[in-house]
Amino acid sequence: MEISPTSQISPLFCLTIVLVLVLPIPSYSADPDLLQDFCVGDLKAAITINGLPCKPASEVTPDDFFFDGLSKEGNTSNQYGMSLTPGNVLTFPGLNTLGISMNRVDFAPGGLNAPHSHPRATESGIIIEGRLLVGFVSTDNVFYSKVLTAGQMFVVPKGLVHFQKNVGEGKALIFTAFNSHLPGSVRLATTLFGATPAIPNDVLTEAFQVEEDVINEIKAKFSS
Ligand code: GLV
Ligand code: MN
């Protein structure tokens, strides 16, 4: 009896082919890959998409690919003694869809970049000046930290809560880099105590196991 070619293909082979085709291809970057050379963000576009629409290529100029916003020292005269200058797609639209961005963070003596997380990116940073305590907490609640000085780098895995505190005598400066054109920032204190509309007090008293006056006192500092 003659055997047709299709009956010789084993079910295991078919299953392997199907799995290869349907399993998601692993992605190693936080933002999706580019579909074109560039897509300078049009901040004025009326339509909303995942990212920003591209400026027409005929309107793109060399200036779209340069940004001097991180060259200036930030004003650290505030309650945290810290100034964060973002170089992300909203301040530098040439980054749109490129999957990267940077910040400049200036610290007065004792200044703090308060605990926060970035939902869309891993962060790396380099100390340019000063001495900083740099740390993050893992999802197992382990606190990893170190005091770093000029030239030393750190990394904060995507989404983990972290901070930097100037523990040196003088000013401090770091530059941070992200694998997203808009990493997002969830500042713990303002998220929980300054949200609009406010998170109900009974949620916070139970979460933090404190009396309502403690919650009201903290809310008063963060409500805008
Ligand atoms: C530092 O943590 C930063 O987000 O730039
Ligand atoms: Mn950060």
PDB file of C-alpha atoms and ligand atoms in Angstrom:
ATOM      1  CA  MET A   1       0.000   0.000   0.000  1.00  0.00           C
ATOM      2  CA  GLU A   2       1.254   3.460  -0.884  1.00  0.00           C
ATOM      3  CA  ILE A   3       1.608   5.959   1.995  1.00  0.00           C
ATOM      4  CA  SER A   4       0.692   9.582   1.245  1.00  0.00           C
ATOM      5  CA  PRO A   5       3.415  12.156   2.130  1.00  0.00           C
ATOM      6  CA  THR A   6       1.236  13.897   4.724  1.00  0.00           C
ATOM      7  CA  SER A   7       0.621  10.754   6.761  1.00  0.00           C
ATOM      8  CA  GLN A   8       4.398  10.512   7.368  1.00  0.00           C
ATOM      9  CA  ILE A   9       4.564  13.794   9.366  1.00  0.00           C
ATOM     10  CA  SER A  10       4.591  12.907  13.059  1.00  0.00           C
ATOM     11  CA  PRO A  11       2.166  14.635  15.467  1.00  0.00           C
ATOM     12  CA  LEU A  12       5.170  15.683  17.600  1.00  0.00           C
ATOM     13  CA  PHE A  13       6.696  17.482  14.608  1.00  0.00           C
ATOM     14  CA  CYS A  14       3.384  19.286  13.953  1.00  0.00           C
ATOM     15  CA  LEU A  15       3.115  20.301  17.623  1.00  0.00           C
ATOM     16  CA  THR A  16       6.665  21.673  17.597  1.00  0.00           C
ATOM     17  CA  ILE A  17       5.938  23.767  14.491  1.00  0.00           C
ATOM     18  CA  VAL A  18       2.724  25.124  16.027  1.00  0.00           C
ATOM     19  CA  LEU A  19       4.486  26.000  19.299  1.00  0.00           C
ATOM     20  CA  VAL A  20       7.302  27.802  17.501  1.00  0.00           C
ATOM     21  CA  LEU A  21       4.775  29.828  15.543  1.00  0.00           C
ATOM     22  CA  VAL A  22       2.435  30.765  18.365  1.00  0.00           C
ATOM     23  CA  LEU A  23       4.787  31.263  21.330  1.00  0.00           C
ATOM     24  CA  PRO A  24       5.628  34.941  21.815  1.00  0.00           C
ATOM     25  CA  ILE A  25       9.069  35.838  20.522  1.00  0.00           C
ATOM     26  CA  PRO A  26      11.099  36.915  23.566  1.00  0.00           C
ATOM     27  CA  SER A  27      11.637  40.679  23.767  1.00  0.00           C
ATOM     28  CA  TYR A  28      14.700  42.022  25.547  1.00  0.00           C
ATOM     29  CA  SER A  29      13.872  45.701  25.435  1.00  0.00           C
ATOM     30  CA  ALA A  30      11.282  47.519  27.505  1.00  0.00           C
ATOM     31  CA  ASP A  31       9.810  49.450  24.586  1.00  0.00           C
ATOM     32  CA  PRO A  32       8.808  47.760  21.304  1.00  0.00           C
ATOM     33  CA  ASP A  33      11.303  47.662  18.434  1.00  0.00           C
ATOM     34  CA  LEU A  34      11.367  50.381  15.776  1.00  0.00           C
ATOM     35  CA  LEU A  35       9.530  49.991  12.489  1.00  0.00           C
ATOM     36  CA  GLN A  36      11.423  52.869  10.852  1.00  0.00           C
ATOM     37  CA  ASP A  37      14.612  54.982  11.262  1.00  0.00           C
ATOM     38  CA  PHE A  38      12.951  57.508  13.536  1.00  0.00           C
ATOM     39  CA  CYS A  39       9.616  58.977  14.482  1.00  0.00           C
ATOM     40  CA  VAL A  40      10.163  62.402  16.012  1.00  0.00           C
ATOM     41  CA  GLY A  41       7.222  62.815  18.383  1.00  0.00           C
ATOM     42  CA  ASP A  42       4.578  65.358  17.471  1.00  0.00           C
ATOM     43  CA  LEU A  43       3.646  66.744  20.902  1.00  0.00           C
ATOM     44  CA  LYS A  44       0.760  68.728  19.378  1.00  0.00           C
ATOM     45  CA  ALA A  45      -0.923  65.818  17.585  1.00  0.00           C
ATOM     46  CA  ALA A  46      -4.617  65.503  18.355  1.00  0.00           C
ATOM     47  CA  ILE A  47      -4.715  61.731  18.035  1.00  0.00           C
ATOM     48  CA  THR A  48      -3.584  59.414  20.811  1.00  0.00           C
ATOM     49  CA  ILE A  49      -1.624  56.216  20.138  1.00  0.00           C
ATOM     50  CA  ASN A  50       0.728  53.982  22.117  1.00  0.00           C
ATOM     51  CA  GLY A  51       3.621  56.476  21.949  1.00  0.00           C
ATOM     52  CA  LEU A  52       3.404  59.729  19.997  1.00  0.00           C
ATOM     53  CA  PRO A  53       2.504  60.138  16.311  1.00  0.00           C
ATOM     54  CA  CYS A  54       5.472  61.045  14.082  1.00  0.00           C
ATOM     55  CA  LYS A  55       6.123  64.544  12.818  1.00  0.00           C
ATOM     56  CA  PRO A  56       6.029  64.601   8.995  1.00  0.00           C
ATOM     57  CA  ALA A  57       9.566  63.743   7.757  1.00  0.00           C
ATOM     58  CA  SER A  58       9.616  67.003   5.744  1.00  0.00           C
ATOM     59  CA  GLU A  59       9.390  68.950   9.029  1.00  0.00           C
ATOM     60  CA  VAL A  60      12.177  67.041  10.835  1.00  0.00           C
ATOM     61  CA  THR A  61      15.337  69.132  11.412  1.00  0.00           C
ATOM     62  CA  PRO A  62      18.735  68.358  12.987  1.00  0.00           C
ATOM     63  CA  ASP A  63      17.558  70.077  16.172  1.00  0.00           C
ATOM     64  CA  ASP A  64      15.023  67.277  16.673  1.00  0.00           C
ATOM     65  CA  PHE A  65      17.942  64.962  17.538  1.00  0.00           C
ATOM     66  CA  PHE A  66      19.784  67.196  20.024  1.00  0.00           C
ATOM     67  CA  PHE A  67      18.759  68.296  23.510  1.00  0.00           C
ATOM     68  CA  ASP A  68      20.671  70.514  25.915  1.00  0.00           C
ATOM     69  CA  GLY A  69      18.157  70.292  28.753  1.00  0.00           C
ATOM     70  CA  LEU A  70      20.474  68.143  30.885  1.00  0.00           C
ATOM     71  CA  SER A  71      23.382  70.609  30.702  1.00  0.00           C
ATOM     72  CA  LYS A  72      21.988  72.975  33.311  1.00  0.00           C
ATOM     73  CA  GLU A  73      22.191  72.461  37.070  1.00  0.00           C
ATOM     74  CA  GLY A  74      18.723  72.012  38.593  1.00  0.00           C
ATOM     75  CA  ASN A  75      17.365  74.159  41.414  1.00  0.00           C
ATOM     76  CA  THR A  76      17.561  72.096  44.610  1.00  0.00           C
ATOM     77  CA  SER A  77      15.926  74.719  46.875  1.00  0.00           C
ATOM     78  CA  ASN A  78      12.960  72.566  47.874  1.00  0.00           C
ATOM     79  CA  GLN A  79      11.957  70.280  50.758  1.00  0.00           C
ATOM     80  CA  TYR A  80      13.906  67.341  49.267  1.00  0.00           C
ATOM     81  CA  GLY A  81      17.069  69.262  48.321  1.00  0.00           C
ATOM     82  CA  MET A  82      16.859  67.544  44.938  1.00  0.00           C
ATOM     83  CA  SER A  83      16.092  68.480  41.352  1.00  0.00           C
ATOM     84  CA  LEU A  84      15.274  65.962  38.617  1.00  0.00           C
ATOM     85  CA  THR A  85      15.477  67.099  34.987  1.00  0.00           C
ATOM     86  CA  PRO A  86      13.963  64.574  32.568  1.00  0.00           C
ATOM     87  CA  GLY A  87      15.304  63.931  29.076  1.00  0.00           C
ATOM     88  CA  ASN A  88      12.412  61.764  27.940  1.00  0.00           C
ATOM     89  CA  VAL A  89      10.082  61.808  24.933  1.00  0.00           C
ATOM     90  CA  LEU A  90       8.024  64.640  26.423  1.00  0.00           C
ATOM     91  CA  THR A  91      11.005  67.011  26.747  1.00  0.00           C
ATOM     92  CA  PHE A  92      13.028  65.560  23.846  1.00  0.00           C
ATOM     93  CA  PRO A  93      10.530  64.270  21.237  1.00  0.00           C
ATOM     94  CA  GLY A  94      13.364  62.931  19.031  1.00  0.00           C
ATOM     95  CA  LEU A  95      13.459  59.985  21.465  1.00  0.00           C
ATOM     96  CA  ASN A  96       9.961  58.902  20.418  1.00  0.00           C
ATOM     97  CA  THR A  97       9.869  55.101  19.802  1.00  0.00           C
ATOM     98  CA  LEU A  98      13.659  54.746  20.285  1.00  0.00           C
ATOM     99  CA  GLY A  99      13.254  52.979  23.645  1.00  0.00           C
ATOM    100  CA  ILE A 100      15.727  55.077  25.644  1.00  0.00           C
ATOM    101  CA  SER A 101      15.821  58.210  27.829  1.00  0.00           C
ATOM    102  CA  MET A 102      17.942  59.905  30.496  1.00  0.00           C
ATOM    103  CA  ASN A 103      17.555  62.105  33.576  1.00  0.00           C
ATOM    104  CA  ARG A 104      19.827  64.534  35.338  1.00  0.00           C
ATOM    105  CA  VAL A 105      19.502  64.537  39.124  1.00  0.00           C
ATOM    106  CA  ASP A 106      21.101  67.284  41.243  1.00  0.00           C
ATOM    107  CA  PHE A 107      21.355  67.019  45.029  1.00  0.00           C
ATOM    108  CA  ALA A 108      22.064  69.645  47.685  1.00  0.00           C
ATOM    109  CA  PRO A 109      23.962  68.301  50.735  1.00  0.00           C
ATOM    110  CA  GLY A 110      21.573  65.839  52.430  1.00  0.00           C
ATOM    111  CA  GLY A 111      19.263  65.898  49.366  1.00  0.00           C
ATOM    112  CA  LEU A 112      16.994  62.930  48.651  1.00  0.00           C
ATOM    113  CA  ASN A 113      15.491  61.474  45.477  1.00  0.00           C
ATOM    114  CA  ALA A 114      12.603  59.955  47.434  1.00  0.00           C
ATOM    115  CA  PRO A 115      11.497  56.307  47.031  1.00  0.00           C
ATOM    116  CA  HIS A 116       9.872  55.723  43.649  1.00  0.00           C
ATOM    117  CA  SER A 117       9.671  53.139  40.874  1.00  0.00           C
ATOM    118  CA  HIS A 118       9.567  53.142  37.058  1.00  0.00           C
ATOM    119  CA  PRO A 119       6.816  50.863  35.727  1.00  0.00           C
ATOM    120  CA  ARG A 120       8.180  50.738  32.187  1.00  0.00           C
ATOM    121  CA  ALA A 121      11.973  50.622  32.508  1.00  0.00           C
ATOM    122  CA  THR A 122      15.138  49.386  34.135  1.00  0.00           C
ATOM    123  CA  GLU A 123      17.320  52.274  35.311  1.00  0.00           C
ATOM    124  CA  SER A 124      21.084  52.566  35.299  1.00  0.00           C
ATOM    125  CA  GLY A 125      22.968  55.519  36.675  1.00  0.00           C
ATOM    126  CA  ILE A 126      26.422  57.022  37.043  1.00  0.00           C
ATOM    127  CA  ILE A 127      27.669  59.281  39.810  1.00  0.00           C
ATOM    128  CA  ILE A 128      29.314  62.383  38.335  1.00  0.00           C
ATOM    129  CA  GLU A 129      29.977  64.251  41.575  1.00  0.00           C
ATOM    130  CA  GLY A 130      29.547  63.633  45.297  1.00  0.00           C
ATOM    131  CA  ARG A 131      28.803  60.650  47.512  1.00  0.00           C
ATOM    132  CA  LEU A 132      25.392  59.006  47.469  1.00  0.00           C
ATOM    133  CA  LEU A 133      23.627  56.158  49.233  1.00  0.00           C
ATOM    134  CA  VAL A 134      21.895  54.311  46.383  1.00  0.00           C
ATOM    135  CA  GLY A 135      19.463  51.482  47.000  1.00  0.00           C
ATOM    136  CA  PHE A 136      16.462  49.444  45.867  1.00  0.00           C
ATOM    137  CA  VAL A 137      14.182  46.836  47.429  1.00  0.00           C
ATOM    138  CA  SER A 138      13.481  43.543  45.663  1.00  0.00           C
ATOM    139  CA  THR A 139      10.072  41.871  45.500  1.00  0.00           C
ATOM    140  CA  ASP A 140      11.374  39.540  48.268  1.00  0.00           C
ATOM    141  CA  ASN A 141      11.719  42.686  50.403  1.00  0.00           C
ATOM    142  CA  VAL A 142      15.510  42.613  50.437  1.00  0.00           C
ATOM    143  CA  PHE A 143      17.155  46.053  50.543  1.00  0.00           C
ATOM    144  CA  TYR A 144      20.251  46.275  48.309  1.00  0.00           C
ATOM    145  CA  SER A 145      22.297  49.438  48.829  1.00  0.00           C
ATOM    146  CA  LYS A 146      25.766  50.920  48.592  1.00  0.00           C
ATOM    147  CA  VAL A 147      27.484  54.281  48.988  1.00  0.00           C
ATOM    148  CA  LEU A 148      28.886  55.332  45.597  1.00  0.00           C
ATOM    149  CA  THR A 149      31.245  58.078  44.456  1.00  0.00           C
ATOM    150  CA  ALA A 150      32.187  59.709  41.123  1.00  0.00           C
ATOM    151  CA  GLY A 151      32.531  57.317  38.195  1.00  0.00           C
ATOM    152  CA  GLN A 152      30.652  54.473  39.871  1.00  0.00           C
ATOM    153  CA  MET A 153      27.486  53.018  38.361  1.00  0.00           C
ATOM    154  CA  PHE A 154      24.312  51.403  39.659  1.00  0.00           C
ATOM    155  CA  VAL A 155      21.339  49.569  38.237  1.00  0.00           C
ATOM    156  CA  VAL A 156      17.736  49.343  39.396  1.00  0.00           C
ATOM    157  CA  PRO A 157      15.748  46.452  37.896  1.00  0.00           C
ATOM    158  CA  LYS A 158      12.480  47.430  36.199  1.00  0.00           C
ATOM    159  CA  GLY A 159       9.637  48.373  38.518  1.00  0.00           C
ATOM    160  CA  LEU A 160      11.527  48.121  41.836  1.00  0.00           C
ATOM    161  CA  VAL A 161      11.305  50.848  44.498  1.00  0.00           C
ATOM    162  CA  HIS A 162      14.562  52.808  44.835  1.00  0.00           C
ATOM    163  CA  PHE A 163      16.083  56.077  46.037  1.00  0.00           C
ATOM    164  CA  GLN A 164      19.339  58.033  46.186  1.00  0.00           C
ATOM    165  CA  LYS A 165      20.458  60.167  49.128  1.00  0.00           C
ATOM    166  CA  ASN A 166      23.375  62.570  49.164  1.00  0.00           C
ATOM    167  CA  VAL A 167      25.493  61.456  52.123  1.00  0.00           C
ATOM    168  CA  GLY A 168      28.553  63.557  51.203  1.00  0.00           C
ATOM    169  CA  GLU A 169      29.643  66.971  52.448  1.00  0.00           C
ATOM    170  CA  GLY A 170      28.933  68.902  49.230  1.00  0.00           C
ATOM    171  CA  LYS A 171      26.586  68.797  46.248  1.00  0.00           C
ATOM    172  CA  ALA A 172      26.056  65.623  44.238  1.00  0.00           C
ATOM    173  CA  LEU A 173      25.124  64.932  40.614  1.00  0.00           C
ATOM    174  CA  ILE A 174      24.043  61.789  38.790  1.00  0.00           C
ATOM    175  CA  PHE A 175      22.841  60.955  35.287  1.00  0.00           C
ATOM    176  CA  THR A 176      20.420  58.081  34.891  1.00  0.00           C
ATOM    177  CA  ALA A 177      19.438  56.128  31.779  1.00  0.00           C
ATOM    178  CA  PHE A 178      16.352  54.040  30.970  1.00  0.00           C
ATOM    179  CA  ASN A 179      15.338  51.466  28.381  1.00  0.00           C
ATOM    180  CA  SER A 180      12.101  53.299  27.627  1.00  0.00           C
ATOM    181  CA  HIS A 181      11.407  56.642  25.976  1.00  0.00           C
ATOM    182  CA  LEU A 182       8.989  57.345  28.853  1.00  0.00           C
ATOM    183  CA  PRO A 183       9.795  55.188  31.917  1.00  0.00           C
ATOM    184  CA  GLY A 184       7.058  56.680  34.122  1.00  0.00           C
ATOM    185  CA  SER A 185       7.627  57.402  37.785  1.00  0.00           C
ATOM    186  CA  VAL A 186       5.509  56.235  40.723  1.00  0.00           C
ATOM    187  CA  ARG A 187       6.512  58.335  43.754  1.00  0.00           C
ATOM    188  CA  LEU A 188       5.349  56.352  46.771  1.00  0.00           C
ATOM    189  CA  ALA A 189       4.468  59.222  49.106  1.00  0.00           C
ATOM    190  CA  THR A 190       2.604  61.312  46.525  1.00  0.00           C
ATOM    191  CA  THR A 191       0.899  58.256  45.012  1.00  0.00           C
ATOM    192  CA  LEU A 192      -0.534  57.084  48.324  1.00  0.00           C
ATOM    193  CA  PHE A 193      -1.099  60.396  50.090  1.00  0.00           C
ATOM    194  CA  GLY A 194      -1.557  62.902  47.259  1.00  0.00           C
ATOM    195  CA  ALA A 195      -3.715  61.061  44.694  1.00  0.00           C
ATOM    196  CA  THR A 196      -6.737  62.842  43.184  1.00  0.00           C
ATOM    197  CA  PRO A 197      -9.348  61.922  44.224  1.00  0.00           C
ATOM    198  CA  ALA A 198      -7.761  60.904  47.542  1.00  0.00           C
ATOM    199  CA  ILE A 199      -7.445  57.262  48.610  1.00  0.00           C
ATOM    200  CA  PRO A 200      -9.984  56.796  51.462  1.00  0.00           C
ATOM    201  CA  ASN A 201      -8.495  57.165  54.951  1.00  0.00           C
ATOM    202  CA  ASP A 202      -9.777  53.764  56.111  1.00  0.00           C
ATOM    203  CA  VAL A 203      -7.748  52.085  53.363  1.00  0.00           C
ATOM    204  CA  LEU A 204      -4.598  53.882  54.512  1.00  0.00           C
ATOM    205  CA  THR A 205      -5.152  53.455  58.279  1.00  0.00           C
ATOM    206  CA  GLU A 206      -5.589  49.713  57.731  1.00  0.00           C
ATOM    207  CA  ALA A 207      -2.675  49.459  55.274  1.00  0.00           C
ATOM    208  CA  PHE A 208      -0.255  51.301  57.564  1.00  0.00           C
ATOM    209  CA  GLN A 209      -1.805  50.164  60.881  1.00  0.00           C
ATOM    210  CA  VAL A 210      -1.979  53.708  62.262  1.00  0.00           C
ATOM    211  CA  GLU A 211      -4.682  56.088  63.523  1.00  0.00           C
ATOM    212  CA  GLU A 212      -6.486  58.445  61.164  1.00  0.00           C
ATOM    213  CA  ASP A 213      -4.714  61.568  62.484  1.00  0.00           C
ATOM    214  CA  VAL A 214      -1.394  60.171  61.262  1.00  0.00           C
ATOM    215  CA  ILE A 215      -2.869  59.708  57.780  1.00  0.00           C
ATOM    216  CA  ASN A 216      -4.370  63.210  57.800  1.00  0.00           C
ATOM    217  CA  GLU A 217      -1.037  64.687  58.840  1.00  0.00           C
ATOM    218  CA  ILE A 218       0.785  62.997  55.975  1.00  0.00           C
ATOM    219  CA  LYS A 219      -1.991  63.779  53.476  1.00  0.00           C
ATOM    220  CA  ALA A 220      -1.767  67.455  54.378  1.00  0.00           C
ATOM    221  CA  LYS A 221       1.848  67.455  53.184  1.00  0.00           C
ATOM    222  CA  PHE A 222       1.117  65.839  49.813  1.00  0.00           C
ATOM    223  CA  SER A 223      -2.341  67.032  48.746  1.00  0.00           C
ATOM    224  CA  SER A 224      -2.097  69.517  45.910  1.00  0.00           C
TER     225      SER A 224
HETATM  226  C1  GLV B   1      16.635  58.279  39.578  1.00  0.00           C
HETATM  227  O1  GLV B   1      16.235  57.412  40.327  1.00  0.00           O
HETATM  228  C2  GLV B   1      15.891  58.680  38.407  1.00  0.00           C
HETATM  229  O2  GLV B   1      14.759  58.202  38.284  1.00  0.00           O
HETATM  230  O3  GLV B   1      16.406  59.447  37.578  1.00  0.00           O
HETATM  231 MN    MN B   2      14.548  56.317  39.403  1.00  0.00          MN
END
